[in-house]
Amino acid sequence: MIPRPREIQNLGGKMLLPKRLDAVCPEAMPSLAAYIQRFNEGYQRIVDGSTELMQGESISIKLNLMPRIAASHKDMHMIMIDEGGITVAAKSENGFRYALTTITQLCKIAVNTGKDHLETARIIDYPAYDYRGLHLDVSRHFFGVETVKRYLDYMDKAKLNHLHWHLSDDQGWRIKSHKFLLLHEVGAYRNQADGTRYGGYYSHDEIRQVLDYAEMLGIEVIPEIDLPGHTLAILAAYPELACFPCEFEVETRWGIFDDILCVGKPETIDFLRELLDELCELFPGKYFHIGGDEAPKTRWKECELCTAMLDKHELSDYEALQGWFTNEMVKILREKGKEVLAWDEVLDSPVDSSIIALAWRGDAKDSAKLANKNGNRYVLCPNSITYLDWSAGEGEPGRKEISTLENVYNIDPQSYEGAHLCLGLQANLWTEHITDEERLFTMLHPRAMALAERAWNPEPDYDGFLKRLKLLGDIR
Ligand SMILES: [Zn+2]
């Protein structure tokens, strides 16, 4: 199984697999009903074609709420498989979800290896980290709701529980705005060199479909609006928000660009306050990601208004001006009850210690050090390890840089400074060079499984991981 459970006690018997295996929703958790129905249907798909192997018509899985195990991790769960059937005990909804995912994997492995039974066993399990994330860039290439749902399905199979949804960048704005119509009318499309128009955006209804689906799976969705850099799609729609307004275009090249939001203009902050109002209503979850990466200060240094803002707040330099801007965004979002995440560049100037930093630069050792010094919690997503747009090996698709399956597996959060501030791990999937769904899942699997295992189980077992991966088959 992946991620590898903490504790498996083999009891030496067999539970013959039935034609139907139905979990029964605990009365106290009616919101689990859709997930349970999905599990029951999933079992039907696993045994479909092998039903001649199956013994007996039907077995019910009992799900028992167990506050008694409350003393340990909130998502702890226990699975008892005996000759007569399966019982699960957990105290949280996700505890039950993870248990059912484990049972699905056990059944899949049994069928894949031609067995008609599960070994009887007692499994006790819980995650090492509460933040087990996967990132998806839908700006460089746009992926519709069905692809995002499939991405969430994959996360469910790996017990990953935070989707970091990168919804804006230089190459496209991806949300319909009812307040600022040009954001999606202009900012969602780019004119490519070959004369075609590329782009798209999600309606509010489509966003809600994704959020509802993620909620059913117990996955937290973190929207990211990248500020103040990576904003050419916003500036193409509203050029007056730049230091030096001109006819900006939604960018077709990849990279880092000098034109970013002018933070010396009060209009910029007013615009963002209004926009965040709309977005926070659309995304009612507890997290919001404000970007903060790769913001060159070229324009700010030339801009009278940015320079005046720097002087007004007696800031030491233009990096500190970004720190001031970051803190302004944090103020707005905290009033709305949000926890704010940002890329680790925000730690380069004094910022609010409540910000959760996504430590991505290089091996992220320096970023963890900075976070530790300032007291910021952080999530590890070092680009030399967990960037899944990097090729997985010589001759494999992806960027020229390589991060192999083993390299991802070998990430060791305990080796970072301020390990007590580390909330977990995340793999990032940037899509400059990923144009379709098939490539997306090729880059994702199986390296995301390696990350998922290391975020779950602190004891590494790479050889075992490879064997279990093979047994599980292609779960994309
Ligand atoms: Zn400016």
Tab-separated table of C-alpha atoms and ligand atoms in Angstrom:
chain	number	residue	atom	x	y	z
A	1	MET	CA	0.000	0.000	0.000
A	2	ILE	CA	1.054	3.599	-0.612
A	3	PRO	CA	1.542	5.476	1.592
A	4	ARG	CA	2.901	2.641	3.754
A	5	PRO	CA	0.758	2.224	6.896
A	6	ARG	CA	2.368	2.721	10.309
A	7	GLU	CA	1.466	-0.609	11.792
A	8	ILE	CA	0.238	-3.851	10.229
A	9	GLN	CA	-0.294	-6.955	12.313
A	10	ASN	CA	-0.929	-10.010	10.169
A	11	LEU	CA	-3.413	-12.383	11.820
A	12	GLY	CA	-2.760	-15.390	9.575
A	13	GLY	CA	-6.265	-15.958	8.195
A	14	LYS	CA	-8.230	-15.159	5.069
A	15	MET	CA	-11.244	-13.024	4.347
A	16	LEU	CA	-12.752	-14.235	1.081
A	17	LEU	CA	-13.636	-11.350	-1.204
A	18	PRO	CA	-17.380	-11.060	-1.819
A	19	LYS	CA	-19.202	-9.904	-4.951
A	20	ARG	CA	-20.254	-6.767	-3.090
A	21	LEU	CA	-18.327	-4.958	-0.368
A	22	ASP	CA	-20.405	-2.136	1.043
A	23	ALA	CA	-19.347	0.342	3.690
A	24	VAL	CA	-22.190	1.719	5.778
A	25	CYS	CA	-22.203	5.428	6.606
A	26	PRO	CA	-22.040	6.181	10.340
A	27	GLU	CA	-25.226	7.977	11.434
A	28	ALA	CA	-23.259	10.761	13.066
A	29	MET	CA	-21.417	11.566	9.819
A	30	PRO	CA	-24.018	11.957	7.080
A	31	SER	CA	-21.591	14.128	5.087
A	32	LEU	CA	-19.536	10.980	4.404
A	33	ALA	CA	-22.396	9.373	2.456
A	34	ALA	CA	-21.211	10.443	-1.021
A	35	TYR	CA	-17.646	9.295	-0.335
A	36	ILE	CA	-18.887	5.945	0.903
A	37	GLN	CA	-21.095	5.444	-2.119
A	38	ARG	CA	-18.057	6.210	-4.287
A	39	PHE	CA	-16.052	3.598	-2.351
A	40	ASN	CA	-18.768	0.975	-2.832
A	41	GLU	CA	-18.942	1.673	-6.565
A	42	GLY	CA	-15.139	1.612	-6.723
A	43	TYR	CA	-15.110	-1.926	-5.320
A	44	GLN	CA	-17.520	-2.992	-8.040
A	45	ARG	CA	-15.117	-1.650	-10.655
A	46	ILE	CA	-12.158	-3.475	-9.055
A	47	VAL	CA	-13.889	-6.873	-9.076
A	48	ASP	CA	-15.602	-6.292	-12.386
A	49	GLY	CA	-14.391	-9.085	-14.663
A	50	SER	CA	-13.117	-11.182	-11.744
A	51	THR	CA	-16.454	-11.932	-10.085
A	52	GLU	CA	-16.031	-15.660	-10.765
A	53	LEU	CA	-13.231	-15.479	-8.142
A	54	MET	CA	-15.446	-13.862	-5.548
A	55	GLN	CA	-17.126	-15.886	-2.803
A	56	GLY	CA	-20.477	-14.953	-1.309
A	57	GLU	CA	-22.784	-12.152	-2.261
A	58	SER	CA	-22.134	-9.310	0.101
A	59	ILE	CA	-20.141	-8.117	3.111
A	60	SER	CA	-20.756	-4.857	4.960
A	61	ILE	CA	-17.908	-2.780	6.364
A	62	LYS	CA	-18.811	-1.348	9.749
A	63	LEU	CA	-17.556	2.168	10.383
A	64	ASN	CA	-17.480	2.921	14.105
A	65	LEU	CA	-16.890	6.342	15.564
A	66	MET	CA	-14.214	5.888	18.198
A	67	PRO	CA	-13.637	8.960	20.363
A	68	ARG	CA	-11.552	6.633	22.535
A	69	ILE	CA	-8.580	6.988	20.169
A	70	ALA	CA	-8.936	10.743	20.463
A	71	ALA	CA	-5.756	11.018	22.504
A	72	SER	CA	-3.627	10.385	19.450
A	73	HIS	CA	-3.729	11.907	15.957
A	74	LYS	CA	-7.104	13.270	14.789
A	75	ASP	CA	-7.022	11.163	11.616
A	76	MET	CA	-5.884	7.972	13.328
A	77	HIS	CA	-7.831	4.907	12.268
A	78	MET	CA	-7.863	1.206	12.867
A	79	ILE	CA	-8.889	-1.421	10.321
A	80	MET	CA	-9.745	-4.940	11.516
A	81	ILE	CA	-9.963	-7.532	8.762
A	82	ASP	CA	-11.137	-10.905	10.038
A	83	GLU	CA	-12.680	-13.966	8.407
A	84	GLY	CA	-16.189	-12.564	8.732
A	85	GLY	CA	-15.613	-9.038	7.430
A	86	ILE	CA	-14.085	-5.633	8.050
A	87	THR	CA	-14.521	-3.110	10.848
A	88	VAL	CA	-13.073	0.397	10.834
A	89	ALA	CA	-12.694	2.676	13.833
A	90	ALA	CA	-11.830	6.359	13.462
A	91	LYS	CA	-12.860	9.662	14.949
A	92	SER	CA	-12.579	12.056	11.996
A	93	GLU	CA	-14.167	11.984	8.557
A	94	ASN	CA	-10.724	11.852	6.973
A	95	GLY	CA	-9.787	8.984	9.274
A	96	PHE	CA	-12.616	6.971	7.661
A	97	ARG	CA	-11.681	8.174	4.163
A	98	TYR	CA	-8.065	7.081	4.613
A	99	ALA	CA	-9.158	3.702	5.978
A	100	LEU	CA	-11.427	3.119	2.978
A	101	THR	CA	-8.606	4.139	0.621
A	102	THR	CA	-6.382	1.538	2.287
A	103	ILE	CA	-9.087	-1.124	1.878
A	104	THR	CA	-9.511	-0.173	-1.791
A	105	GLN	CA	-5.766	-0.598	-2.329
A	106	LEU	CA	-5.764	-3.980	-0.547
A	107	CYS	CA	-8.610	-5.221	-2.754
A	108	LYS	CA	-6.923	-3.873	-5.888
A	109	ILE	CA	-3.635	-5.617	-5.030
A	110	ALA	CA	-5.508	-8.872	-4.295
A	111	VAL	CA	-7.291	-8.794	-7.647
A	112	ASN	CA	-4.134	-7.661	-9.527
A	113	THR	CA	-2.299	-10.712	-8.134
A	114	GLY	CA	-5.135	-13.164	-8.846
A	115	LYS	CA	-6.127	-13.695	-5.212
A	116	ASP	CA	-9.692	-14.298	-4.021
A	117	HIS	CA	-9.104	-13.033	-0.478
A	118	LEU	CA	-7.532	-10.440	1.827
A	119	GLU	CA	-5.147	-11.550	4.572
A	120	THR	CA	-6.731	-11.024	7.954
A	121	ALA	CA	-4.938	-8.213	9.718
A	122	ARG	CA	-5.116	-5.287	12.082
A	123	ILE	CA	-3.881	-1.991	10.653
A	124	ILE	CA	-3.324	1.151	12.692
A	125	ASP	CA	-2.490	4.265	10.741
A	126	TYR	CA	-2.184	8.065	10.816
A	127	PRO	CA	-0.180	10.692	8.881
A	128	ALA	CA	3.139	12.230	9.948
A	129	TYR	CA	2.181	15.635	8.488
A	130	ASP	CA	-1.197	17.333	8.299
A	131	TYR	CA	-0.232	19.208	5.118
A	132	ARG	CA	0.303	16.843	2.197
A	133	GLY	CA	-0.016	19.010	-0.870
A	134	LEU	CA	-0.130	18.962	-4.625
A	135	HIS	CA	0.050	22.104	-6.755
A	136	LEU	CA	-1.510	22.640	-10.164
A	137	ASP	CA	-0.691	25.513	-12.531
A	138	VAL	CA	-3.712	26.237	-14.747
A	139	SER	CA	-2.381	29.567	-16.048
A	140	ARG	CA	0.417	28.459	-18.375
A	141	HIS	CA	-1.933	25.826	-19.701
A	142	PHE	CA	-5.579	25.699	-18.841
A	143	PHE	CA	-7.232	22.517	-17.580
A	144	GLY	CA	-10.996	22.218	-17.300
A	145	VAL	CA	-13.110	21.047	-14.375
A	146	GLU	CA	-13.089	17.365	-15.348
A	147	THR	CA	-9.272	17.284	-15.388
A	148	VAL	CA	-9.095	19.055	-12.038
A	149	LYS	CA	-11.538	16.503	-10.601
A	150	ARG	CA	-9.364	13.672	-11.926
A	151	TYR	CA	-6.397	15.394	-10.259
A	152	LEU	CA	-8.369	15.382	-7.002
A	153	ASP	CA	-9.193	11.689	-7.507
A	154	TYR	CA	-5.490	10.988	-7.772
A	155	MET	CA	-4.850	12.965	-4.586
A	156	ASP	CA	-7.491	10.908	-2.803
A	157	LYS	CA	-5.721	7.707	-3.851
A	158	ALA	CA	-2.446	9.034	-2.421
A	159	LYS	CA	-4.063	10.481	0.744
A	160	LEU	CA	-2.854	13.953	-0.287
A	161	ASN	CA	-5.088	16.566	1.294
A	162	HIS	CA	-4.210	20.100	0.062
A	163	LEU	CA	-4.668	21.255	-3.539
A	164	HIS	CA	-2.689	24.426	-4.269
A	165	TRP	CA	-4.474	25.846	-7.307
A	166	HIS	CA	-2.301	28.374	-9.200
A	167	LEU	CA	-5.030	30.444	-10.861
A	168	SER	CA	-3.219	33.503	-12.169
A	169	ASP	CA	0.065	34.316	-13.830
A	170	ASP	CA	1.528	36.371	-16.676
A	171	GLN	CA	0.094	33.925	-19.219
A	172	GLY	CA	-3.525	33.916	-18.085
A	173	TRP	CA	-6.106	34.865	-15.465
A	174	ARG	CA	-8.448	31.902	-14.859
A	175	ILE	CA	-11.481	33.044	-12.835
A	176	LYS	CA	-14.565	34.843	-14.055
A	177	SER	CA	-14.876	38.086	-12.105
A	178	HIS	CA	-18.274	39.684	-11.644
A	179	LYS	CA	-16.585	42.885	-10.418
A	180	PHE	CA	-13.730	43.283	-12.889
A	181	LEU	CA	-14.990	41.846	-16.155
A	182	LEU	CA	-11.838	42.558	-18.151
A	183	LEU	CA	-9.906	40.119	-15.962
A	184	HIS	CA	-11.514	37.164	-17.695
A	185	GLU	CA	-12.588	38.882	-20.927
A	186	VAL	CA	-9.059	40.102	-21.660
A	187	GLY	CA	-6.764	38.476	-19.084
A	188	ALA	CA	-7.842	34.889	-19.735
A	189	TYR	CA	-6.639	34.785	-23.373
A	190	ARG	CA	-3.297	35.178	-25.071
A	191	ASN	CA	-2.533	35.732	-28.754
A	192	GLN	CA	0.008	33.142	-29.723
A	193	ALA	CA	2.790	33.531	-32.278
A	194	ASP	CA	0.936	31.288	-34.738
A	195	GLY	CA	-2.041	33.654	-34.699
A	196	THR	CA	-4.293	31.483	-32.536
A	197	ARG	CA	-5.947	32.668	-29.342
A	198	TYR	CA	-5.316	30.409	-26.335
A	199	GLY	CA	-7.016	30.497	-22.961
A	200	GLY	CA	-10.063	29.953	-20.814
A	201	TYR	CA	-11.409	30.559	-17.319
A	202	TYR	CA	-13.651	28.969	-14.721
A	203	SER	CA	-17.139	30.287	-14.045
A	204	HIS	CA	-18.155	30.585	-10.394
A	205	ASP	CA	-20.333	27.542	-10.873
A	206	GLU	CA	-17.373	25.528	-12.163
A	207	ILE	CA	-15.209	26.641	-9.226
A	208	ARG	CA	-17.961	25.532	-6.848
A	209	GLN	CA	-18.117	22.144	-8.596
A	210	VAL	CA	-14.406	21.679	-7.896
A	211	LEU	CA	-14.754	22.862	-4.288
A	212	ASP	CA	-17.730	20.554	-3.670
A	213	TYR	CA	-15.861	17.609	-5.146
A	214	ALA	CA	-12.766	18.370	-3.059
A	215	GLU	CA	-14.913	18.667	0.063
A	216	MET	CA	-16.463	15.273	-0.628
A	217	LEU	CA	-12.911	13.867	-0.781
A	218	GLY	CA	-11.781	15.714	2.356
A	219	ILE	CA	-9.299	17.842	0.390
A	220	GLU	CA	-8.643	21.507	1.214
A	221	VAL	CA	-8.395	23.796	-1.835
A	222	ILE	CA	-5.952	26.710	-1.628
A	223	PRO	CA	-6.496	29.294	-4.378
A	224	GLU	CA	-3.423	31.253	-5.428
A	225	ILE	CA	-3.515	34.730	-6.957
A	226	ASP	CA	0.091	35.612	-7.688
A	227	LEU	CA	0.957	39.166	-6.474
A	228	PRO	CA	2.637	41.598	-7.091
A	229	GLY	CA	4.719	39.879	-9.818
A	230	HIS	CA	3.559	37.427	-12.480
A	231	THR	CA	0.677	39.827	-13.146
A	232	LEU	CA	0.825	40.655	-16.859
A	233	ALA	CA	-2.587	39.075	-17.429
A	234	ILE	CA	-4.027	41.493	-14.840
A	235	LEU	CA	-2.124	44.424	-16.391
A	236	ALA	CA	-3.329	43.527	-19.885
A	237	ALA	CA	-6.851	43.975	-18.498
A	238	TYR	CA	-6.142	46.946	-16.201
A	239	PRO	CA	-2.906	48.662	-17.364
A	240	GLU	CA	-3.522	51.580	-14.983
A	241	LEU	CA	-2.366	49.301	-12.129
A	242	ALA	CA	1.218	49.308	-13.505
A	243	CYS	CA	3.912	51.836	-12.586
A	244	PHE	CA	4.113	52.879	-16.243
A	245	PRO	CA	0.825	52.020	-17.993
A	246	CYS	CA	0.993	50.976	-21.628
A	247	GLU	CA	-0.692	48.405	-23.855
A	248	PHE	CA	0.306	45.219	-22.065
A	249	GLU	CA	-0.472	41.857	-23.572
A	250	VAL	CA	-1.166	38.578	-21.863
A	251	GLU	CA	2.286	37.017	-22.116
A	252	THR	CA	3.057	34.159	-24.491
A	253	ARG	CA	6.680	33.626	-23.425
A	254	TRP	CA	7.727	31.892	-20.195
A	255	GLY	CA	9.888	33.624	-17.629
A	256	ILE	CA	10.038	36.567	-15.260
A	257	PHE	CA	8.892	39.995	-16.446
A	258	ASP	CA	9.674	43.497	-15.180
A	259	ASP	CA	6.149	44.918	-15.376
A	260	ILE	CA	4.376	44.136	-12.109
A	261	LEU	CA	1.687	45.825	-10.019
A	262	CYS	CA	2.479	49.358	-8.850
A	263	VAL	CA	2.153	49.273	-5.072
A	264	GLY	CA	2.654	53.033	-4.794
A	265	LYS	CA	-0.848	53.661	-6.172
A	266	PRO	CA	-3.683	53.544	-3.644
A	267	GLU	CA	-5.874	52.353	-6.571
A	268	THR	CA	-3.896	49.109	-6.688
A	269	ILE	CA	-4.598	48.294	-3.054
A	270	ASP	CA	-8.266	49.326	-3.488
A	271	PHE	CA	-8.556	47.100	-6.567
A	272	LEU	CA	-7.046	44.143	-4.710
A	273	ARG	CA	-9.280	44.697	-1.675
A	274	GLU	CA	-12.361	44.526	-3.922
A	275	LEU	CA	-11.006	41.552	-5.836
A	276	LEU	CA	-10.102	39.625	-2.676
A	277	ASP	CA	-13.614	40.358	-1.371
A	278	GLU	CA	-15.058	38.578	-4.377
A	279	LEU	CA	-12.550	35.729	-4.300
A	280	CYS	CA	-12.874	35.059	-0.574
A	281	GLU	CA	-16.614	34.708	-1.038
A	282	LEU	CA	-16.019	32.300	-3.896
A	283	PHE	CA	-13.418	30.291	-1.947
A	284	PRO	CA	-14.767	29.872	1.578
A	285	GLY	CA	-11.878	27.637	2.732
A	286	LYS	CA	-9.476	28.717	5.448
A	287	TYR	CA	-6.386	29.281	3.248
A	288	PHE	CA	-5.469	31.872	0.624
A	289	HIS	CA	-2.166	32.020	-1.288
A	290	ILE	CA	-0.939	35.448	-2.437
A	291	GLY	CA	2.056	34.398	-4.536
A	292	GLY	CA	4.967	36.731	-3.821
A	293	ASP	CA	7.557	35.020	-6.014
A	294	GLU	CA	9.847	36.421	-8.692
A	295	ALA	CA	8.859	40.105	-8.481
A	296	PRO	CA	11.652	42.212	-10.039
A	297	LYS	CA	11.959	45.692	-8.547
A	298	THR	CA	13.054	47.306	-11.828
A	299	ARG	CA	9.876	49.367	-12.317
A	300	TRP	CA	9.411	50.217	-8.640
A	301	LYS	CA	12.884	51.769	-8.542
A	302	GLU	CA	11.958	54.051	-11.466
A	303	CYS	CA	8.476	54.851	-10.161
A	304	GLU	CA	7.882	58.055	-8.185
A	305	LEU	CA	4.801	56.659	-6.478
A	306	CYS	CA	6.494	53.423	-5.360
A	307	THR	CA	9.483	55.420	-4.134
A	308	ALA	CA	7.175	57.813	-2.260
A	309	MET	CA	5.487	54.821	-0.605
A	310	LEU	CA	8.879	53.463	0.414
A	311	ASP	CA	9.800	56.837	1.963
A	312	LYS	CA	6.420	57.235	3.660
A	313	HIS	CA	6.829	53.933	5.508
A	314	GLU	CA	10.571	54.471	6.096
A	315	LEU	CA	11.448	51.205	4.400
A	316	SER	CA	15.075	50.241	3.918
A	317	ASP	CA	14.819	49.177	0.263
A	318	TYR	CA	12.488	47.935	-2.485
A	319	GLU	CA	12.507	44.372	-1.115
A	320	ALA	CA	11.112	45.840	2.095
A	321	LEU	CA	8.468	47.573	-0.027
A	322	GLN	CA	7.315	44.122	-1.146
A	323	GLY	CA	7.308	43.118	2.533
A	324	TRP	CA	5.055	46.108	3.286
A	325	PHE	CA	2.733	45.137	0.396
A	326	THR	CA	2.637	41.506	1.581
A	327	ASN	CA	1.650	42.626	5.059
A	328	GLU	CA	-1.129	44.823	3.602
A	329	MET	CA	-2.543	41.767	1.798
A	330	VAL	CA	-2.268	39.728	4.999
A	331	LYS	CA	-4.251	42.406	6.888
A	332	ILE	CA	-7.053	42.282	4.305
A	333	LEU	CA	-7.177	38.491	4.286
A	334	ARG	CA	-6.943	38.033	8.037
A	335	GLU	CA	-9.990	40.284	8.459
A	336	LYS	CA	-11.759	37.668	6.370
A	337	GLY	CA	-10.501	34.923	8.667
A	338	LYS	CA	-7.978	33.527	6.183
A	339	GLU	CA	-4.627	31.938	6.835
A	340	VAL	CA	-2.202	33.303	4.251
A	341	LEU	CA	0.351	31.316	2.288
A	342	ALA	CA	3.073	32.735	0.040
A	343	TRP	CA	6.198	31.662	-1.838
A	344	ASP	CA	9.385	31.813	0.207
A	345	GLU	CA	10.654	35.068	-1.397
A	346	VAL	CA	8.378	36.925	1.020
A	347	LEU	CA	10.789	35.906	3.787
A	348	ASP	CA	13.503	38.062	2.188
A	349	SER	CA	12.016	41.117	3.911
A	350	PRO	CA	10.335	41.505	7.303
A	351	VAL	CA	6.832	40.022	7.074
A	352	ASP	CA	4.051	38.896	9.358
A	353	SER	CA	5.092	35.690	11.103
A	354	SER	CA	1.612	34.201	10.567
A	355	ILE	CA	2.375	33.660	6.856
A	356	ILE	CA	2.915	30.038	5.854
A	357	ALA	CA	5.896	29.996	3.478
A	358	LEU	CA	6.132	27.604	0.560
A	359	ALA	CA	9.855	26.835	0.704
A	360	TRP	CA	10.798	26.184	-2.900
A	361	ARG	CA	14.107	27.797	-3.855
A	362	GLY	CA	16.858	25.279	-4.523
A	363	ASP	CA	16.923	22.631	-1.805
A	364	ALA	CA	14.958	25.074	0.422
A	365	LYS	CA	17.511	24.793	3.252
A	366	ASP	CA	18.061	28.580	3.301
A	367	SER	CA	14.329	29.237	3.200
A	368	ALA	CA	13.717	26.927	6.139
A	369	LYS	CA	16.461	28.790	8.007
A	370	LEU	CA	14.774	32.142	7.244
A	371	ALA	CA	11.370	30.806	8.266
A	372	ASN	CA	12.816	29.464	11.499
A	373	LYS	CA	14.468	32.812	12.286
A	374	ASN	CA	11.228	34.716	11.735
A	375	GLY	CA	8.940	32.085	13.291
A	376	ASN	CA	7.010	31.367	10.088
A	377	ARG	CA	5.536	27.945	9.539
A	378	TYR	CA	6.532	26.433	6.230
A	379	VAL	CA	5.717	23.730	3.707
A	380	LEU	CA	8.616	22.075	1.884
A	381	CYS	CA	8.436	22.019	-1.921
A	382	PRO	CA	12.109	22.400	-2.932
A	383	ASN	CA	12.419	22.749	-6.689
A	384	SER	CA	15.478	20.486	-6.878
A	385	ILE	CA	13.359	17.683	-5.360
A	386	THR	CA	9.591	18.101	-5.660
A	387	TYR	CA	9.092	19.991	-8.945
A	388	LEU	CA	7.310	17.419	-11.050
A	389	ASP	CA	7.642	19.447	-14.261
A	390	TRP	CA	11.303	18.454	-14.043
A	391	SER	CA	12.133	15.353	-16.032
A	392	ALA	CA	12.101	12.084	-14.070
A	393	GLY	CA	15.265	10.880	-15.846
A	394	GLU	CA	17.361	10.970	-18.999
A	395	GLY	CA	15.117	10.741	-22.049
A	396	GLU	CA	11.950	11.246	-19.969
A	397	PRO	CA	9.552	14.092	-20.799
A	398	GLY	CA	9.797	17.385	-18.936
A	399	ARG	CA	12.202	20.223	-18.362
A	400	LYS	CA	15.909	19.651	-18.842
A	401	GLU	CA	16.482	19.495	-15.078
A	402	ILE	CA	16.019	16.060	-13.528
A	403	SER	CA	14.412	14.900	-10.294
A	404	THR	CA	14.116	11.124	-10.259
A	405	LEU	CA	11.560	9.063	-8.360
A	406	GLU	CA	14.248	8.155	-5.838
A	407	ASN	CA	15.287	11.800	-5.469
A	408	VAL	CA	11.690	12.749	-4.611
A	409	TYR	CA	11.449	9.789	-2.226
A	410	ASN	CA	14.618	10.835	-0.418
A	411	ILE	CA	13.293	14.195	0.752
A	412	ASP	CA	13.924	14.356	4.474
A	413	PRO	CA	11.918	17.027	6.288
A	414	GLN	CA	13.691	16.285	9.559
A	415	SER	CA	16.984	17.481	8.051
A	416	TYR	CA	15.652	21.055	7.723
A	417	GLU	CA	16.124	23.830	10.232
A	418	GLY	CA	13.044	24.616	12.279
A	419	ALA	CA	11.571	21.181	11.606
A	420	HIS	CA	8.941	21.914	14.297
A	421	LEU	CA	7.596	24.690	12.005
A	422	CYS	CA	7.300	22.384	8.997
A	423	LEU	CA	3.635	21.682	8.270
A	424	GLY	CA	4.356	19.156	5.552
A	425	LEU	CA	5.380	18.523	1.964
A	426	GLN	CA	4.096	19.553	-1.433
A	427	ALA	CA	4.873	18.634	-5.040
A	428	ASN	CA	4.510	21.405	-7.624
A	429	LEU	CA	3.373	20.887	-11.188
A	430	TRP	CA	4.046	23.906	-13.406
A	431	THR	CA	2.596	23.581	-16.864
A	432	GLU	CA	4.716	25.691	-19.244
A	433	HIS	CA	5.573	22.497	-21.113
A	434	ILE	CA	2.496	20.454	-20.233
A	435	THR	CA	-0.215	21.059	-22.783
A	436	ASP	CA	-2.604	18.160	-22.208
A	437	GLU	CA	-4.086	15.911	-19.555
A	438	GLU	CA	-2.128	12.840	-20.566
A	439	ARG	CA	1.202	14.588	-20.113
A	440	LEU	CA	-0.025	16.088	-16.847
A	441	PHE	CA	-0.605	12.648	-15.329
A	442	THR	CA	2.617	11.264	-16.843
A	443	MET	CA	4.562	13.920	-14.951
A	444	LEU	CA	2.518	13.405	-11.797
A	445	HIS	CA	2.712	9.651	-11.395
A	446	PRO	CA	4.452	7.938	-9.682
A	447	ARG	CA	6.592	10.729	-8.199
A	448	ALA	CA	3.611	12.256	-6.372
A	449	MET	CA	3.154	8.858	-4.706
A	450	ALA	CA	6.745	9.046	-3.432
A	451	LEU	CA	6.041	12.461	-1.931
A	452	ALA	CA	2.760	11.226	-0.448
A	453	GLU	CA	4.514	8.353	1.305
A	454	ARG	CA	7.203	10.591	2.808
A	455	ALA	CA	4.591	13.049	4.060
A	456	TRP	CA	2.722	10.164	5.685
A	457	ASN	CA	5.275	7.746	7.072
A	458	PRO	CA	8.501	9.026	8.667
A	459	GLU	CA	10.330	5.707	8.116
A	460	PRO	CA	11.689	5.549	4.550
A	461	ASP	CA	11.509	2.227	2.693
A	462	TYR	CA	12.366	2.894	-0.950
A	463	ASP	CA	12.796	-0.739	-2.050
A	464	GLY	CA	9.484	-1.614	-0.449
A	465	PHE	CA	7.909	1.436	-2.089
A	466	LEU	CA	8.972	0.220	-5.547
A	467	LYS	CA	7.528	-3.255	-4.874
A	468	ARG	CA	4.260	-1.825	-3.566
A	469	LEU	CA	4.032	0.551	-6.525
A	470	LYS	CA	4.276	-2.396	-8.891
A	471	LEU	CA	1.635	-4.391	-6.993
A	472	LEU	CA	-0.753	-1.464	-7.031
A	473	GLY	CA	-0.517	-1.076	-10.804
A	474	ASP	CA	-1.158	2.145	-12.693
A	475	ILE	CA	-3.631	4.014	-10.529
A	476	ARG	CA	-3.806	7.177	-12.645
B	1	ZN	ZN	4.962	52.096	-8.963
